[in-house]
mmCIF file of N, CA and C in Angstrom:
data_model
loop_
_atom_site.group_PDB
_atom_site.id
_atom_site.type_symbol
_atom_site.label_atom_id
_atom_site.label_comp_id
_atom_site.label_asym_id
_atom_site.label_seq_id
_atom_site.Cartn_x
_atom_site.Cartn_y
_atom_site.Cartn_z
ATOM 1 N N UNK A 1 74.921 -20.785 45.543
ATOM 2 C CA UNK A 1 74.406 -20.266 44.286
ATOM 3 C C UNK A 1 73.740 -21.384 43.496
ATOM 4 N N UNK A 2 72.643 -21.057 42.830
ATOM 5 C CA UNK A 2 71.983 -22.092 42.011
ATOM 6 C C UNK A 2 72.836 -22.471 40.804
ATOM 7 N N UNK A 3 72.625 -23.679 40.363
ATOM 8 C CA UNK A 3 73.344 -24.168 39.181
ATOM 9 C C UNK A 3 72.946 -23.330 37.974
ATOM 10 N N UNK A 4 73.936 -23.060 37.138
ATOM 11 C CA UNK A 4 73.688 -22.344 35.891
ATOM 12 C C UNK A 4 73.999 -23.265 34.722
ATOM 13 N N UNK A 5 73.453 -22.886 33.573
ATOM 14 C CA UNK A 5 73.559 -23.720 32.383
ATOM 15 C C UNK A 5 74.166 -22.911 31.236
ATOM 16 N N UNK A 6 74.956 -23.590 30.436
ATOM 17 C CA UNK A 6 75.730 -22.932 29.391
ATOM 18 C C UNK A 6 75.708 -23.757 28.119
ATOM 19 N N UNK A 7 76.157 -23.147 27.043
ATOM 20 C CA UNK A 7 76.401 -23.839 25.784
ATOM 21 C C UNK A 7 77.789 -23.406 25.330
ATOM 22 N N UNK A 8 78.663 -24.378 25.080
ATOM 23 C CA UNK A 8 80.047 -24.097 24.727
ATOM 24 C C UNK A 8 80.345 -24.712 23.362
ATOM 25 N N UNK A 9 80.801 -23.857 22.451
ATOM 26 C CA UNK A 9 81.043 -24.277 21.069
ATOM 27 C C UNK A 9 82.502 -24.649 20.846
ATOM 28 N N UNK A 10 82.688 -25.699 20.068
ATOM 29 C CA UNK A 10 84.022 -26.082 19.621
ATOM 30 C C UNK A 10 83.925 -26.660 18.219
ATOM 31 N N UNK A 11 84.889 -26.309 17.399
ATOM 32 C CA UNK A 11 84.946 -26.908 16.072
ATOM 33 C C UNK A 11 85.448 -28.342 16.235
ATOM 34 N N UNK A 12 84.669 -29.332 15.794
ATOM 35 C CA UNK A 12 85.035 -30.717 16.056
ATOM 36 C C UNK A 12 86.339 -31.170 15.417
ATOM 37 N N UNK A 13 86.788 -30.474 14.359
ATOM 38 C CA UNK A 13 88.078 -30.856 13.790
ATOM 39 C C UNK A 13 89.238 -30.293 14.615
ATOM 40 N N UNK A 14 88.944 -29.363 15.533
ATOM 41 C CA UNK A 14 89.966 -28.828 16.441
ATOM 42 C C UNK A 14 89.901 -29.502 17.815
ATOM 43 N N UNK A 15 88.686 -29.653 18.354
ATOM 44 C CA UNK A 15 88.479 -30.301 19.650
ATOM 45 C C UNK A 15 87.041 -30.786 19.691
ATOM 46 N N UNK A 16 86.867 -32.090 19.658
ATOM 47 C CA UNK A 16 85.529 -32.677 19.552
ATOM 48 C C UNK A 16 85.091 -33.306 20.874
ATOM 49 N N UNK A 17 83.830 -33.701 20.888
ATOM 50 C CA UNK A 17 83.288 -34.445 22.031
ATOM 51 C C UNK A 17 84.153 -35.679 22.306
ATOM 52 N N UNK A 18 84.501 -36.410 21.258
ATOM 53 C CA UNK A 18 85.317 -37.618 21.423
ATOM 54 C C UNK A 18 86.696 -37.293 22.000
ATOM 55 N N UNK A 19 87.257 -36.148 21.632
ATOM 56 C CA UNK A 19 88.541 -35.731 22.198
ATOM 57 C C UNK A 19 88.414 -35.527 23.701
ATOM 58 N N UNK A 20 87.344 -34.853 24.129
ATOM 59 C CA UNK A 20 87.135 -34.621 25.563
ATOM 60 C C UNK A 20 86.937 -35.940 26.300
ATOM 61 N N UNK A 21 86.139 -36.818 25.736
ATOM 62 C CA UNK A 21 85.907 -38.120 26.372
ATOM 63 C C UNK A 21 87.232 -38.870 26.526
ATOM 64 N N UNK A 22 88.065 -38.846 25.505
ATOM 65 C CA UNK A 22 89.359 -39.532 25.565
ATOM 66 C C UNK A 22 90.259 -38.934 26.648
ATOM 67 N N UNK A 23 90.209 -37.612 26.811
ATOM 68 C CA UNK A 23 91.025 -36.951 27.841
ATOM 69 C C UNK A 23 90.475 -37.145 29.250
ATOM 70 N N UNK A 24 89.162 -37.204 29.376
ATOM 71 C CA UNK A 24 88.543 -37.319 30.695
ATOM 72 C C UNK A 24 88.277 -35.969 31.338
ATOM 73 N N UNK A 25 89.166 -35.031 31.133
ATOM 74 C CA UNK A 25 88.990 -33.643 31.582
ATOM 75 C C UNK A 25 89.814 -32.775 30.643
ATOM 76 N N UNK A 26 89.193 -31.715 30.167
ATOM 77 C CA UNK A 26 89.884 -30.845 29.229
ATOM 78 C C UNK A 26 89.840 -29.399 29.663
ATOM 79 N N UNK A 27 90.760 -28.613 29.139
ATOM 80 C CA UNK A 27 90.784 -27.171 29.400
ATOM 81 C C UNK A 27 90.080 -26.466 28.254
ATOM 82 N N UNK A 28 89.060 -25.669 28.598
ATOM 83 C CA UNK A 28 88.350 -24.890 27.594
ATOM 84 C C UNK A 28 89.039 -23.544 27.509
ATOM 85 N N UNK A 29 89.809 -23.359 26.444
ATOM 86 C CA UNK A 29 90.614 -22.142 26.299
ATOM 87 C C UNK A 29 90.518 -21.614 24.885
ATOM 88 N N UNK A 30 91.233 -20.559 24.608
ATOM 89 C CA UNK A 30 91.249 -19.990 23.269
ATOM 90 C C UNK A 30 90.106 -19.038 22.982
ATOM 91 N N UNK A 31 89.282 -18.739 23.982
ATOM 92 C CA UNK A 31 88.149 -17.833 23.797
ATOM 93 C C UNK A 31 88.662 -16.400 23.800
ATOM 94 N N UNK A 32 88.368 -15.662 22.737
ATOM 95 C CA UNK A 32 88.857 -14.288 22.609
ATOM 96 C C UNK A 32 87.720 -13.301 22.351
ATOM 97 N N UNK A 33 86.592 -13.564 22.967
ATOM 98 C CA UNK A 33 85.440 -12.667 22.910
ATOM 99 C C UNK A 33 85.128 -12.274 24.355
ATOM 100 N N UNK A 34 84.975 -10.987 24.611
ATOM 101 C CA UNK A 34 84.795 -10.521 25.988
ATOM 102 C C UNK A 34 83.546 -11.086 26.660
ATOM 103 N N UNK A 35 82.435 -11.117 25.947
ATOM 104 C CA UNK A 35 81.211 -11.649 26.551
ATOM 105 C C UNK A 35 81.363 -13.133 26.867
ATOM 106 N N UNK A 36 81.935 -13.896 25.943
ATOM 107 C CA UNK A 36 82.144 -15.327 26.170
ATOM 108 C C UNK A 36 83.107 -15.544 27.337
ATOM 109 N N UNK A 37 84.169 -14.737 27.404
ATOM 110 C CA UNK A 37 85.127 -14.857 28.512
ATOM 111 C C UNK A 37 84.465 -14.501 29.837
ATOM 112 N N UNK A 38 83.615 -13.486 29.838
ATOM 113 C CA UNK A 38 82.895 -13.129 31.062
ATOM 114 C C UNK A 38 81.945 -14.245 31.480
ATOM 115 N N UNK A 39 81.326 -14.917 30.518
ATOM 116 C CA UNK A 39 80.493 -16.074 30.843
ATOM 117 C C UNK A 39 81.332 -17.152 31.521
ATOM 118 N N UNK A 40 82.539 -17.385 31.021
ATOM 119 C CA UNK A 40 83.399 -18.399 31.646
ATOM 120 C C UNK A 40 83.825 -17.960 33.041
ATOM 121 N N UNK A 41 84.062 -16.686 33.246
ATOM 122 C CA UNK A 41 84.411 -16.188 34.581
ATOM 123 C C UNK A 41 83.253 -16.349 35.566
ATOM 124 N N UNK A 42 82.021 -16.365 35.052
ATOM 125 C CA UNK A 42 80.836 -16.504 35.907
ATOM 126 C C UNK A 42 80.530 -17.959 36.256
ATOM 127 N N UNK A 43 81.162 -18.895 35.588
ATOM 128 C CA UNK A 43 80.894 -20.313 35.826
ATOM 129 C C UNK A 43 81.363 -20.741 37.211
ATOM 130 N N UNK A 44 80.630 -21.697 37.759
ATOM 131 C CA UNK A 44 80.971 -22.296 39.043
ATOM 132 C C UNK A 44 81.143 -23.801 38.854
ATOM 133 N N UNK A 45 81.962 -24.403 39.702
ATOM 134 C CA UNK A 45 82.124 -25.857 39.665
ATOM 135 C C UNK A 45 80.746 -26.491 39.845
ATOM 136 N N UNK A 46 80.426 -27.437 38.993
ATOM 137 C CA UNK A 46 79.134 -28.114 39.041
ATOM 138 C C UNK A 46 78.121 -27.587 38.049
ATOM 139 N N UNK A 47 78.345 -26.375 37.509
ATOM 140 C CA UNK A 47 77.480 -25.905 36.426
ATOM 141 C C UNK A 47 77.586 -26.896 35.278
ATOM 142 N N UNK A 48 76.537 -26.948 34.465
ATOM 143 C CA UNK A 48 76.553 -27.851 33.316
ATOM 144 C C UNK A 48 76.484 -27.052 32.024
ATOM 145 N N UNK A 49 77.003 -27.654 30.970
ATOM 146 C CA UNK A 49 77.006 -27.019 29.658
ATOM 147 C C UNK A 49 76.748 -28.055 28.580
ATOM 148 N N UNK A 50 76.169 -27.581 27.507
ATOM 149 C CA UNK A 50 76.079 -28.415 26.322
ATOM 150 C C UNK A 50 77.376 -28.260 25.545
ATOM 151 N N UNK A 51 77.872 -29.361 25.023
ATOM 152 C CA UNK A 51 79.017 -29.358 24.109
ATOM 153 C C UNK A 51 78.423 -29.274 22.715
ATOM 154 N N UNK A 52 78.741 -28.192 22.032
ATOM 155 C CA UNK A 52 78.166 -27.911 20.714
ATOM 156 C C UNK A 52 79.257 -27.969 19.664
ATOM 157 N N UNK A 53 79.059 -28.788 18.651
ATOM 158 C CA UNK A 53 79.988 -28.852 17.518
ATOM 159 C C UNK A 53 79.626 -27.733 16.547
ATOM 160 N N UNK A 54 80.513 -26.765 16.391
ATOM 161 C CA UNK A 54 80.270 -25.648 15.481
ATOM 162 C C UNK A 54 80.927 -25.925 14.136
ATOM 163 N N UNK A 55 80.525 -25.158 13.146
ATOM 164 C CA UNK A 55 81.032 -25.239 11.773
ATOM 165 C C UNK A 55 80.734 -26.584 11.114
ATOM 166 N N UNK A 56 81.220 -27.671 11.679
ATOM 167 C CA UNK A 56 80.962 -29.006 11.128
ATOM 168 C C UNK A 56 79.901 -29.656 12.015
ATOM 169 N N UNK A 57 78.753 -29.948 11.472
ATOM 170 C CA UNK A 57 77.688 -30.574 12.237
ATOM 171 C C UNK A 57 76.671 -29.573 12.764
ATOM 172 N N UNK A 58 77.144 -28.505 13.408
ATOM 173 C CA UNK A 58 76.267 -27.494 14.009
ATOM 174 C C UNK A 58 75.176 -28.162 14.826
ATOM 175 N N UNK A 59 75.610 -28.806 15.920
ATOM 176 C CA UNK A 59 74.665 -29.557 16.741
ATOM 177 C C UNK A 59 75.182 -29.711 18.164
ATOM 178 N N UNK A 60 74.225 -29.805 19.085
ATOM 179 C CA UNK A 60 74.532 -30.110 20.474
ATOM 180 C C UNK A 60 74.724 -31.619 20.547
ATOM 181 N N UNK A 61 75.887 -32.043 21.078
ATOM 182 C CA UNK A 61 76.191 -33.476 21.067
ATOM 183 C C UNK A 61 76.313 -34.105 22.450
ATOM 184 N N UNK A 62 76.560 -33.282 23.488
ATOM 185 C CA UNK A 62 76.752 -33.871 24.799
ATOM 186 C C UNK A 62 76.592 -32.868 25.920
ATOM 187 N N UNK A 63 76.625 -33.417 27.138
ATOM 188 C CA UNK A 63 76.558 -32.618 28.364
ATOM 189 C C UNK A 63 77.904 -32.721 29.056
ATOM 190 N N UNK A 64 78.411 -31.561 29.480
ATOM 191 C CA UNK A 64 79.667 -31.505 30.224
ATOM 192 C C UNK A 64 79.421 -30.784 31.544
ATOM 193 N N UNK A 65 80.324 -30.976 32.482
ATOM 194 C CA UNK A 65 80.241 -30.263 33.745
ATOM 195 C C UNK A 65 81.506 -29.435 33.930
ATOM 196 N N UNK A 66 81.346 -28.308 34.573
ATOM 197 C CA UNK A 66 82.481 -27.440 34.853
ATOM 198 C C UNK A 66 83.185 -28.016 36.078
ATOM 199 N N UNK A 67 84.465 -28.354 35.932
ATOM 200 C CA UNK A 67 85.198 -29.015 37.017
ATOM 201 C C UNK A 67 86.192 -28.095 37.723
ATOM 202 N N UNK A 68 86.730 -27.091 37.032
ATOM 203 C CA UNK A 68 87.662 -26.128 37.629
ATOM 204 C C UNK A 68 87.358 -24.763 37.021
ATOM 205 N N UNK A 69 87.264 -23.753 37.872
ATOM 206 C CA UNK A 69 86.992 -22.396 37.392
ATOM 207 C C UNK A 69 88.108 -21.462 37.829
ATOM 208 N N UNK A 70 88.044 -20.242 37.301
ATOM 209 C CA UNK A 70 88.954 -19.199 37.751
ATOM 210 C C UNK A 70 90.390 -19.362 37.304
ATOM 211 N N UNK A 71 90.610 -20.021 36.182
ATOM 212 C CA UNK A 71 91.988 -20.174 35.715
ATOM 213 C C UNK A 71 92.236 -19.239 34.526
ATOM 214 N N UNK A 72 93.467 -18.899 34.355
ATOM 215 C CA UNK A 72 93.875 -18.068 33.234
ATOM 216 C C UNK A 72 94.128 -18.967 32.037
ATOM 217 N N UNK A 73 93.726 -18.509 30.884
ATOM 218 C CA UNK A 73 93.891 -19.268 29.660
ATOM 219 C C UNK A 73 95.374 -19.550 29.417
ATOM 220 N N UNK A 74 95.765 -20.821 29.415
ATOM 221 C CA UNK A 74 97.181 -21.155 29.216
ATOM 222 C C UNK A 74 97.695 -20.802 27.815
ATOM 223 N N UNK A 75 96.780 -20.550 26.866
ATOM 224 C CA UNK A 75 97.212 -20.187 25.517
ATOM 225 C C UNK A 75 97.364 -18.670 25.350
ATOM 226 N N UNK A 76 97.149 -17.924 26.436
ATOM 227 C CA UNK A 76 97.236 -16.465 26.398
ATOM 228 C C UNK A 76 98.524 -15.995 27.069
ATOM 229 N N UNK A 77 99.508 -15.542 26.300
ATOM 230 C CA UNK A 77 100.781 -15.119 26.894
ATOM 231 C C UNK A 77 100.659 -13.893 27.795
ATOM 232 N N UNK A 78 99.589 -13.094 27.623
ATOM 233 C CA UNK A 78 99.409 -11.905 28.447
ATOM 234 C C UNK A 78 98.599 -12.163 29.715
ATOM 235 N N UNK A 79 97.984 -13.340 29.811
ATOM 236 C CA UNK A 79 97.234 -13.697 31.011
ATOM 237 C C UNK A 79 95.946 -12.923 31.213
ATOM 238 N N UNK A 80 95.341 -12.441 30.145
ATOM 239 C CA UNK A 80 94.122 -11.623 30.248
ATOM 240 C C UNK A 80 92.832 -12.430 30.084
ATOM 241 N N UNK A 81 92.930 -13.589 29.448
ATOM 242 C CA UNK A 81 91.724 -14.320 29.091
ATOM 243 C C UNK A 81 91.457 -15.474 30.043
ATOM 244 N N UNK A 82 90.176 -15.809 30.189
ATOM 245 C CA UNK A 82 89.722 -16.847 31.124
ATOM 246 C C UNK A 82 89.703 -18.222 30.467
ATOM 247 N N UNK A 83 89.752 -19.221 31.308
ATOM 248 C CA UNK A 83 89.583 -20.609 30.881
ATOM 249 C C UNK A 83 88.925 -21.371 32.024
ATOM 250 N N UNK A 84 88.371 -22.515 31.717
ATOM 251 C CA UNK A 84 87.821 -23.431 32.718
ATOM 252 C C UNK A 84 88.205 -24.847 32.317
ATOM 253 N N UNK A 85 88.079 -25.753 33.256
ATOM 254 C CA UNK A 85 88.232 -27.169 32.939
ATOM 255 C C UNK A 85 86.849 -27.800 32.947
ATOM 256 N N UNK A 86 86.672 -28.768 32.044
ATOM 257 C CA UNK A 86 85.384 -29.435 31.902
ATOM 258 C C UNK A 86 85.579 -30.944 31.837
ATOM 259 N N UNK A 87 84.529 -31.646 32.235
ATOM 260 C CA UNK A 87 84.516 -33.110 32.152
ATOM 261 C C UNK A 87 83.247 -33.544 31.430
ATOM 262 N N UNK A 88 83.338 -34.613 30.649
ATOM 263 C CA UNK A 88 82.125 -35.111 29.993
ATOM 264 C C UNK A 88 81.184 -35.751 31.008
ATOM 265 N N UNK A 89 79.896 -35.547 30.815
ATOM 266 C CA UNK A 89 78.876 -36.188 31.652
ATOM 267 C C UNK A 89 78.214 -37.303 30.854
ATOM 268 N N UNK A 90 77.667 -36.921 29.690
ATOM 269 C CA UNK A 90 77.043 -37.944 28.843
ATOM 270 C C UNK A 90 76.824 -37.403 27.445
ATOM 271 N N UNK A 91 76.860 -38.302 26.500
ATOM 272 C CA UNK A 91 76.509 -37.977 25.125
ATOM 273 C C UNK A 91 74.983 -37.929 25.055
ATOM 274 N N UNK A 92 74.455 -37.018 24.268
ATOM 275 C CA UNK A 92 73.000 -36.955 24.109
ATOM 276 C C UNK A 92 72.493 -38.189 23.384
ATOM 277 N N UNK A 93 71.252 -38.542 23.652
ATOM 278 C CA UNK A 93 70.635 -39.699 22.992
ATOM 279 C C UNK A 93 70.720 -39.541 21.475
ATOM 280 N N UNK A 94 70.517 -38.318 21.026
ATOM 281 C CA UNK A 94 70.742 -37.968 19.626
ATOM 282 C C UNK A 94 71.103 -36.493 19.592
ATOM 283 N N UNK A 95 71.945 -36.085 18.643
ATOM 284 C CA UNK A 95 72.311 -34.667 18.559
ATOM 285 C C UNK A 95 71.087 -33.792 18.271
ATOM 286 N N UNK A 96 71.126 -32.575 18.787
ATOM 287 C CA UNK A 96 70.084 -31.593 18.500
ATOM 288 C C UNK A 96 70.717 -30.552 17.589
ATOM 289 N N UNK A 97 70.203 -30.444 16.370
ATOM 290 C CA UNK A 97 70.826 -29.590 15.367
ATOM 291 C C UNK A 97 70.437 -28.120 15.552
ATOM 292 N N UNK A 98 71.280 -27.265 15.018
ATOM 293 C CA UNK A 98 70.991 -25.834 15.014
ATOM 294 C C UNK A 98 69.684 -25.567 14.269
ATOM 295 N N UNK A 99 69.440 -26.278 13.190
ATOM 296 C CA UNK A 99 68.200 -26.096 12.431
ATOM 297 C C UNK A 99 66.980 -26.394 13.297
ATOM 298 N N UNK A 100 67.043 -27.465 14.101
ATOM 299 C CA UNK A 100 65.932 -27.792 15.007
ATOM 300 C C UNK A 100 65.729 -26.682 16.033
ATOM 301 N N UNK A 101 66.834 -26.206 16.589
ATOM 302 C CA UNK A 101 66.754 -25.158 17.605
ATOM 303 C C UNK A 101 66.148 -23.892 17.014
ATOM 304 N N UNK A 102 66.606 -23.498 15.831
ATOM 305 C CA UNK A 102 66.075 -22.288 15.190
ATOM 306 C C UNK A 102 64.602 -22.424 14.831
ATOM 307 N N UNK A 103 64.156 -23.629 14.523
ATOM 308 C CA UNK A 103 62.769 -23.859 14.123
ATOM 309 C C UNK A 103 61.820 -23.971 15.316
ATOM 310 N N UNK A 104 62.345 -24.047 16.517
ATOM 311 C CA UNK A 104 61.524 -24.268 17.709
ATOM 312 C C UNK A 104 61.165 -22.930 18.361
ATOM 313 N N UNK A 105 59.885 -22.570 18.379
ATOM 314 C CA UNK A 105 59.483 -21.289 18.970
ATOM 315 C C UNK A 105 59.879 -21.138 20.441
ATOM 316 N N UNK A 106 59.998 -22.233 21.160
ATOM 317 C CA UNK A 106 60.376 -22.167 22.576
ATOM 318 C C UNK A 106 61.824 -21.732 22.762
ATOM 319 N N UNK A 107 62.623 -21.788 21.682
ATOM 320 C CA UNK A 107 64.044 -21.469 21.781
ATOM 321 C C UNK A 107 64.437 -20.242 20.964
ATOM 322 N N UNK A 108 63.473 -19.485 20.490
ATOM 323 C CA UNK A 108 63.782 -18.368 19.596
ATOM 324 C C UNK A 108 64.624 -17.276 20.249
ATOM 325 N N UNK A 109 64.596 -17.175 21.570
ATOM 326 C CA UNK A 109 65.341 -16.108 22.234
ATOM 327 C C UNK A 109 66.697 -16.503 22.774
ATOM 328 N N UNK A 110 67.137 -17.748 22.565
ATOM 329 C CA UNK A 110 68.397 -18.155 23.171
ATOM 330 C C UNK A 110 69.580 -17.480 22.497
ATOM 331 N N UNK A 111 70.660 -17.333 23.275
ATOM 332 C CA UNK A 111 71.848 -16.653 22.768
ATOM 333 C C UNK A 111 72.445 -17.349 21.553
ATOM 334 N N UNK A 112 72.331 -18.654 21.472
ATOM 335 C CA UNK A 112 72.848 -19.383 20.315
ATOM 336 C C UNK A 112 72.231 -18.854 19.025
ATOM 337 N N UNK A 113 70.971 -18.457 19.073
ATOM 338 C CA UNK A 113 70.278 -17.940 17.899
ATOM 339 C C UNK A 113 70.491 -16.425 17.772
ATOM 340 N N UNK A 114 70.332 -15.697 18.872
ATOM 341 C CA UNK A 114 70.442 -14.233 18.835
ATOM 342 C C UNK A 114 71.869 -13.745 18.610
ATOM 343 N N UNK A 115 72.827 -14.429 19.211
ATOM 344 C CA UNK A 115 74.241 -14.041 19.130
ATOM 345 C C UNK A 115 75.021 -15.212 18.557
ATOM 346 N N UNK A 116 74.818 -15.473 17.294
ATOM 347 C CA UNK A 116 75.289 -16.719 16.684
ATOM 348 C C UNK A 116 76.804 -16.891 16.713
ATOM 349 N N UNK A 117 77.554 -15.811 16.837
ATOM 350 C CA UNK A 117 79.013 -15.944 16.860
ATOM 351 C C UNK A 117 79.568 -16.126 18.281
ATOM 352 N N UNK A 118 78.718 -16.041 19.296
ATOM 353 C CA UNK A 118 79.161 -16.185 20.681
ATOM 354 C C UNK A 118 79.525 -17.638 20.968
ATOM 355 N N UNK A 119 80.743 -17.873 21.426
ATOM 356 C CA UNK A 119 81.226 -19.248 21.596
ATOM 357 C C UNK A 119 80.894 -19.866 22.950
ATOM 358 N N UNK A 120 80.556 -19.041 23.940
ATOM 359 C CA UNK A 120 80.144 -19.539 25.255
ATOM 360 C C UNK A 120 78.909 -18.740 25.653
ATOM 361 N N UNK A 121 77.750 -19.389 25.626
ATOM 362 C CA UNK A 121 76.479 -18.717 25.858
ATOM 363 C C UNK A 121 75.795 -19.275 27.094
ATOM 364 N N UNK A 122 75.008 -18.430 27.753
ATOM 365 C CA UNK A 122 74.235 -18.882 28.904
ATOM 366 C C UNK A 122 72.853 -19.321 28.444
ATOM 367 N N UNK A 123 72.316 -20.340 29.115
ATOM 368 C CA UNK A 123 70.964 -20.823 28.871
ATOM 369 C C UNK A 123 70.168 -20.722 30.165
ATOM 370 N N UNK A 124 68.878 -20.505 30.038
ATOM 371 C CA UNK A 124 68.016 -20.581 31.214
ATOM 372 C C UNK A 124 67.732 -22.064 31.500
ATOM 373 N N UNK A 125 67.261 -22.352 32.685
ATOM 374 C CA UNK A 125 66.919 -23.739 33.010
ATOM 375 C C UNK A 125 65.826 -24.284 32.083
ATOM 376 N N UNK A 126 64.763 -23.501 31.778
ATOM 377 C CA UNK A 126 63.764 -24.028 30.828
ATOM 378 C C UNK A 126 64.346 -24.301 29.438
ATOM 379 N N UNK A 127 65.245 -23.443 28.953
ATOM 380 C CA UNK A 127 65.887 -23.691 27.654
ATOM 381 C C UNK A 127 66.703 -24.972 27.711
ATOM 382 N N UNK A 128 67.463 -25.137 28.796
ATOM 383 C CA UNK A 128 68.279 -26.340 29.000
ATOM 384 C C UNK A 128 67.409 -27.594 28.929
ATOM 385 N N UNK A 129 66.329 -27.589 29.719
ATOM 386 C CA UNK A 129 65.449 -28.760 29.774
ATOM 387 C C UNK A 129 64.779 -29.028 28.429
ATOM 388 N N UNK A 130 64.444 -27.983 27.716
ATOM 389 C CA UNK A 130 63.794 -28.146 26.414
ATOM 390 C C UNK A 130 64.752 -28.798 25.411
ATOM 391 N N UNK A 131 65.985 -28.354 25.378
ATOM 392 C CA UNK A 131 66.956 -28.959 24.466
ATOM 393 C C UNK A 131 67.196 -30.422 24.839
ATOM 394 N N UNK A 132 67.280 -30.707 26.134
ATOM 395 C CA UNK A 132 67.412 -32.111 26.555
ATOM 396 C C UNK A 132 66.222 -32.941 26.066
ATOM 397 N N UNK A 133 65.015 -32.380 26.153
ATOM 398 C CA UNK A 133 63.835 -33.133 25.711
ATOM 399 C C UNK A 133 63.877 -33.372 24.204
ATOM 400 N N UNK A 134 64.420 -32.426 23.447
ATOM 401 C CA UNK A 134 64.545 -32.620 21.995
ATOM 402 C C UNK A 134 65.488 -33.784 21.681
ATOM 403 N N UNK A 135 66.520 -33.956 22.489
ATOM 404 C CA UNK A 135 67.472 -35.036 22.226
ATOM 405 C C UNK A 135 66.872 -36.413 22.489
ATOM 406 N N UNK A 136 65.796 -36.456 23.260
ATOM 407 C CA UNK A 136 65.163 -37.730 23.587
ATOM 408 C C UNK A 136 64.055 -38.125 22.613
ATOM 409 N N UNK A 137 63.792 -37.255 21.633
ATOM 410 C CA UNK A 137 62.708 -37.563 20.672
ATOM 411 C C UNK A 137 63.173 -38.504 19.598
#
């Protein structure tokens, strides 16, 4: 299967990029939205995702890779929700803000903008590459 690309949101005061880097590998859990959980169920080892700081900062700060898939959320006592493990790949050269993304016509259709409350969103390869190029400006 071809590599897929994602955007995963976390509130930095709860779990930040620096927290993941310190751990080396973290469990992405606590997702309680069906579409976001289905996105996590669709992930494959080696897929990449942007680590997005929500609420505080509202910016893409790094690239992570999916390291383990198909696990049940350890914070779910009923075992209904999905989780994955992720590892940091690299911090972006500079964060890409939500304001920049919203102002860019090339990104007007991405799930981050259309479905702003979705915590795990899929990106197309062109969207992925475009956001990476914004971080290098």
